[in-house]
Amino acid sequence: MGTAGDLGTRSGPGPLTFGELRTACGDVSSSVLTRRLAELTEARLVECEEGYRLTRAGHTLVERLAPLTRWAAEWHNDSG
């Protein structure tokens, strides 16, 4: 889904560590993940206090994008 989405689908309590996010993001390099987290933090969608977590605005964004994300996954599966 992407960095913010990975934070939004967190099943356990507490924030995610950089390593946990790196694992969840798959083939994304550490440098790219660091840049994305900085951008999301600057946009006030993610906060970093003893790990990374979505802000209220970040949660709202993930919720609003969920229907589009589901549609994209279905479209991808149907197209081949």
PDB file of C-alpha atoms in Angstrom:
ATOM      1  CA  MET A   1       0.000   0.000   0.000  1.00  0.00           C
ATOM      2  CA  GLY A   2       2.776   2.432   0.831  1.00  0.00           C
ATOM      3  CA  THR A   3       4.309   3.912   3.927  1.00  0.00           C
ATOM      4  CA  ALA A   4       1.239   5.672   5.321  1.00  0.00           C
ATOM      5  CA  GLY A   5      -0.952   2.719   4.478  1.00  0.00           C
ATOM      6  CA  ASP A   6       1.444   0.357   6.190  1.00  0.00           C
ATOM      7  CA  LEU A   7       1.164   2.484   9.315  1.00  0.00           C
ATOM      8  CA  GLY A   8      -2.610   2.535   8.993  1.00  0.00           C
ATOM      9  CA  THR A   9      -2.921  -1.236   8.843  1.00  0.00           C
ATOM     10  CA  ARG A  10      -0.866  -1.831  11.969  1.00  0.00           C
ATOM     11  CA  SER A  11      -2.467  -4.658  13.951  1.00  0.00           C
ATOM     12  CA  GLY A  12      -0.387  -4.472  17.121  1.00  0.00           C
ATOM     13  CA  PRO A  13      -0.218  -1.790  19.770  1.00  0.00           C
ATOM     14  CA  GLY A  14       2.211   1.090  19.631  1.00  0.00           C
ATOM     15  CA  PRO A  15       4.198   2.724  16.875  1.00  0.00           C
ATOM     16  CA  LEU A  16       6.206   0.922  14.217  1.00  0.00           C
ATOM     17  CA  THR A  17       9.986   0.962  14.276  1.00  0.00           C
ATOM     18  CA  PHE A  18      11.926   1.892  11.164  1.00  0.00           C
ATOM     19  CA  GLY A  19      12.880  -1.779  10.760  1.00  0.00           C
ATOM     20  CA  GLU A  20       9.258  -2.927  10.944  1.00  0.00           C
ATOM     21  CA  LEU A  21       8.277  -0.358   8.332  1.00  0.00           C
ATOM     22  CA  ARG A  22      11.196  -1.377   6.135  1.00  0.00           C
ATOM     23  CA  THR A  23      10.021  -4.999   6.257  1.00  0.00           C
ATOM     24  CA  ALA A  24       6.399  -4.012   5.541  1.00  0.00           C
ATOM     25  CA  CYS A  25       7.443  -1.905   2.539  1.00  0.00           C
ATOM     26  CA  GLY A  26       9.263  -4.761   0.834  1.00  0.00           C
ATOM     27  CA  ASP A  27      11.827  -3.702  -1.763  1.00  0.00           C
ATOM     28  CA  VAL A  28      11.938  -0.017  -0.785  1.00  0.00           C
ATOM     29  CA  SER A  29      15.476   1.091   0.033  1.00  0.00           C
ATOM     30  CA  SER A  30      16.284   2.596   3.416  1.00  0.00           C
ATOM     31  CA  SER A  31      17.114   5.951   1.826  1.00  0.00           C
ATOM     32  CA  VAL A  32      13.792   6.137  -0.027  1.00  0.00           C
ATOM     33  CA  LEU A  33      11.871   5.122   3.104  1.00  0.00           C
ATOM     34  CA  THR A  34      13.706   7.777   5.120  1.00  0.00           C
ATOM     35  CA  ARG A  35      12.779  10.454   2.539  1.00  0.00           C
ATOM     36  CA  ARG A  36       9.130   9.351   2.439  1.00  0.00           C
ATOM     37  CA  LEU A  37       8.859   9.340   6.226  1.00  0.00           C
ATOM     38  CA  ALA A  38      10.363  12.851   6.336  1.00  0.00           C
ATOM     39  CA  GLU A  39       7.821  14.031   3.723  1.00  0.00           C
ATOM     40  CA  LEU A  40       4.919  12.431   5.608  1.00  0.00           C
ATOM     41  CA  THR A  41       6.139  13.941   8.877  1.00  0.00           C
ATOM     42  CA  GLU A  42       6.466  17.379   7.281  1.00  0.00           C
ATOM     43  CA  ALA A  43       2.909  17.016   5.926  1.00  0.00           C
ATOM     44  CA  ARG A  44       1.800  16.119   9.486  1.00  0.00           C
ATOM     45  CA  LEU A  45       0.455  12.742   8.387  1.00  0.00           C
ATOM     46  CA  VAL A  46       3.009  10.788  10.435  1.00  0.00           C
ATOM     47  CA  GLU A  47       4.635  11.522  13.767  1.00  0.00           C
ATOM     48  CA  CYS A  48       7.764   9.987  15.194  1.00  0.00           C
ATOM     49  CA  GLU A  49       7.849   9.527  18.944  1.00  0.00           C
ATOM     50  CA  GLU A  50       9.565   6.271  19.916  1.00  0.00           C
ATOM     51  CA  GLY A  51       8.594   4.941  16.487  1.00  0.00           C
ATOM     52  CA  TYR A  52       6.314   5.974  13.642  1.00  0.00           C
ATOM     53  CA  ARG A  53       2.540   6.318  13.839  1.00  0.00           C
ATOM     54  CA  LEU A  54      -0.178   8.054  11.874  1.00  0.00           C
ATOM     55  CA  THR A  55      -1.538  11.356  13.108  1.00  0.00           C
ATOM     56  CA  ARG A  56      -5.288  11.985  13.144  1.00  0.00           C
ATOM     57  CA  ALA A  57      -4.964  13.502   9.651  1.00  0.00           C
ATOM     58  CA  GLY A  58      -2.997  10.441   8.519  1.00  0.00           C
ATOM     59  CA  HIS A  59      -5.720   8.095   9.754  1.00  0.00           C
ATOM     60  CA  THR A  60      -8.334  10.174   7.936  1.00  0.00           C
ATOM     61  CA  LEU A  61      -6.332  10.040   4.704  1.00  0.00           C
ATOM     62  CA  VAL A  62      -5.917   6.249   4.888  1.00  0.00           C
ATOM     63  CA  GLU A  63      -9.644   5.816   5.561  1.00  0.00           C
ATOM     64  CA  ARG A  64     -10.574   8.066   2.619  1.00  0.00           C
ATOM     65  CA  LEU A  65      -8.188   6.264   0.262  1.00  0.00           C
ATOM     66  CA  ALA A  66      -9.331   2.750   1.303  1.00  0.00           C
ATOM     67  CA  PRO A  67     -12.082   2.469  -1.366  1.00  0.00           C
ATOM     68  CA  LEU A  68      -9.651   3.536  -4.097  1.00  0.00           C
ATOM     69  CA  THR A  69      -7.037   1.100  -2.795  1.00  0.00           C
ATOM     70  CA  ARG A  70      -9.561  -1.774  -2.848  1.00  0.00           C
ATOM     71  CA  TRP A  71     -10.658  -0.855  -6.377  1.00  0.00           C
ATOM     72  CA  ALA A  72      -7.053  -0.736  -7.591  1.00  0.00           C
ATOM     73  CA  ALA A  73      -6.330  -4.176  -6.098  1.00  0.00           C
ATOM     74  CA  GLU A  74      -9.457  -5.642  -7.727  1.00  0.00           C
ATOM     75  CA  TRP A  75      -8.630  -4.023 -11.067  1.00  0.00           C
ATOM     76  CA  HIS A  76      -5.083  -5.353 -10.894  1.00  0.00           C
ATOM     77  CA  ASN A  77      -6.307  -8.887 -10.126  1.00  0.00           C
ATOM     78  CA  ASP A  78      -8.889  -8.760 -12.939  1.00  0.00           C
ATOM     79  CA  SER A  79      -6.412  -7.461 -15.512  1.00  0.00           C
ATOM     80  CA  GLY A  80      -4.047 -10.293 -15.351  1.00  0.00           C
TER      81      GLY A  80
END
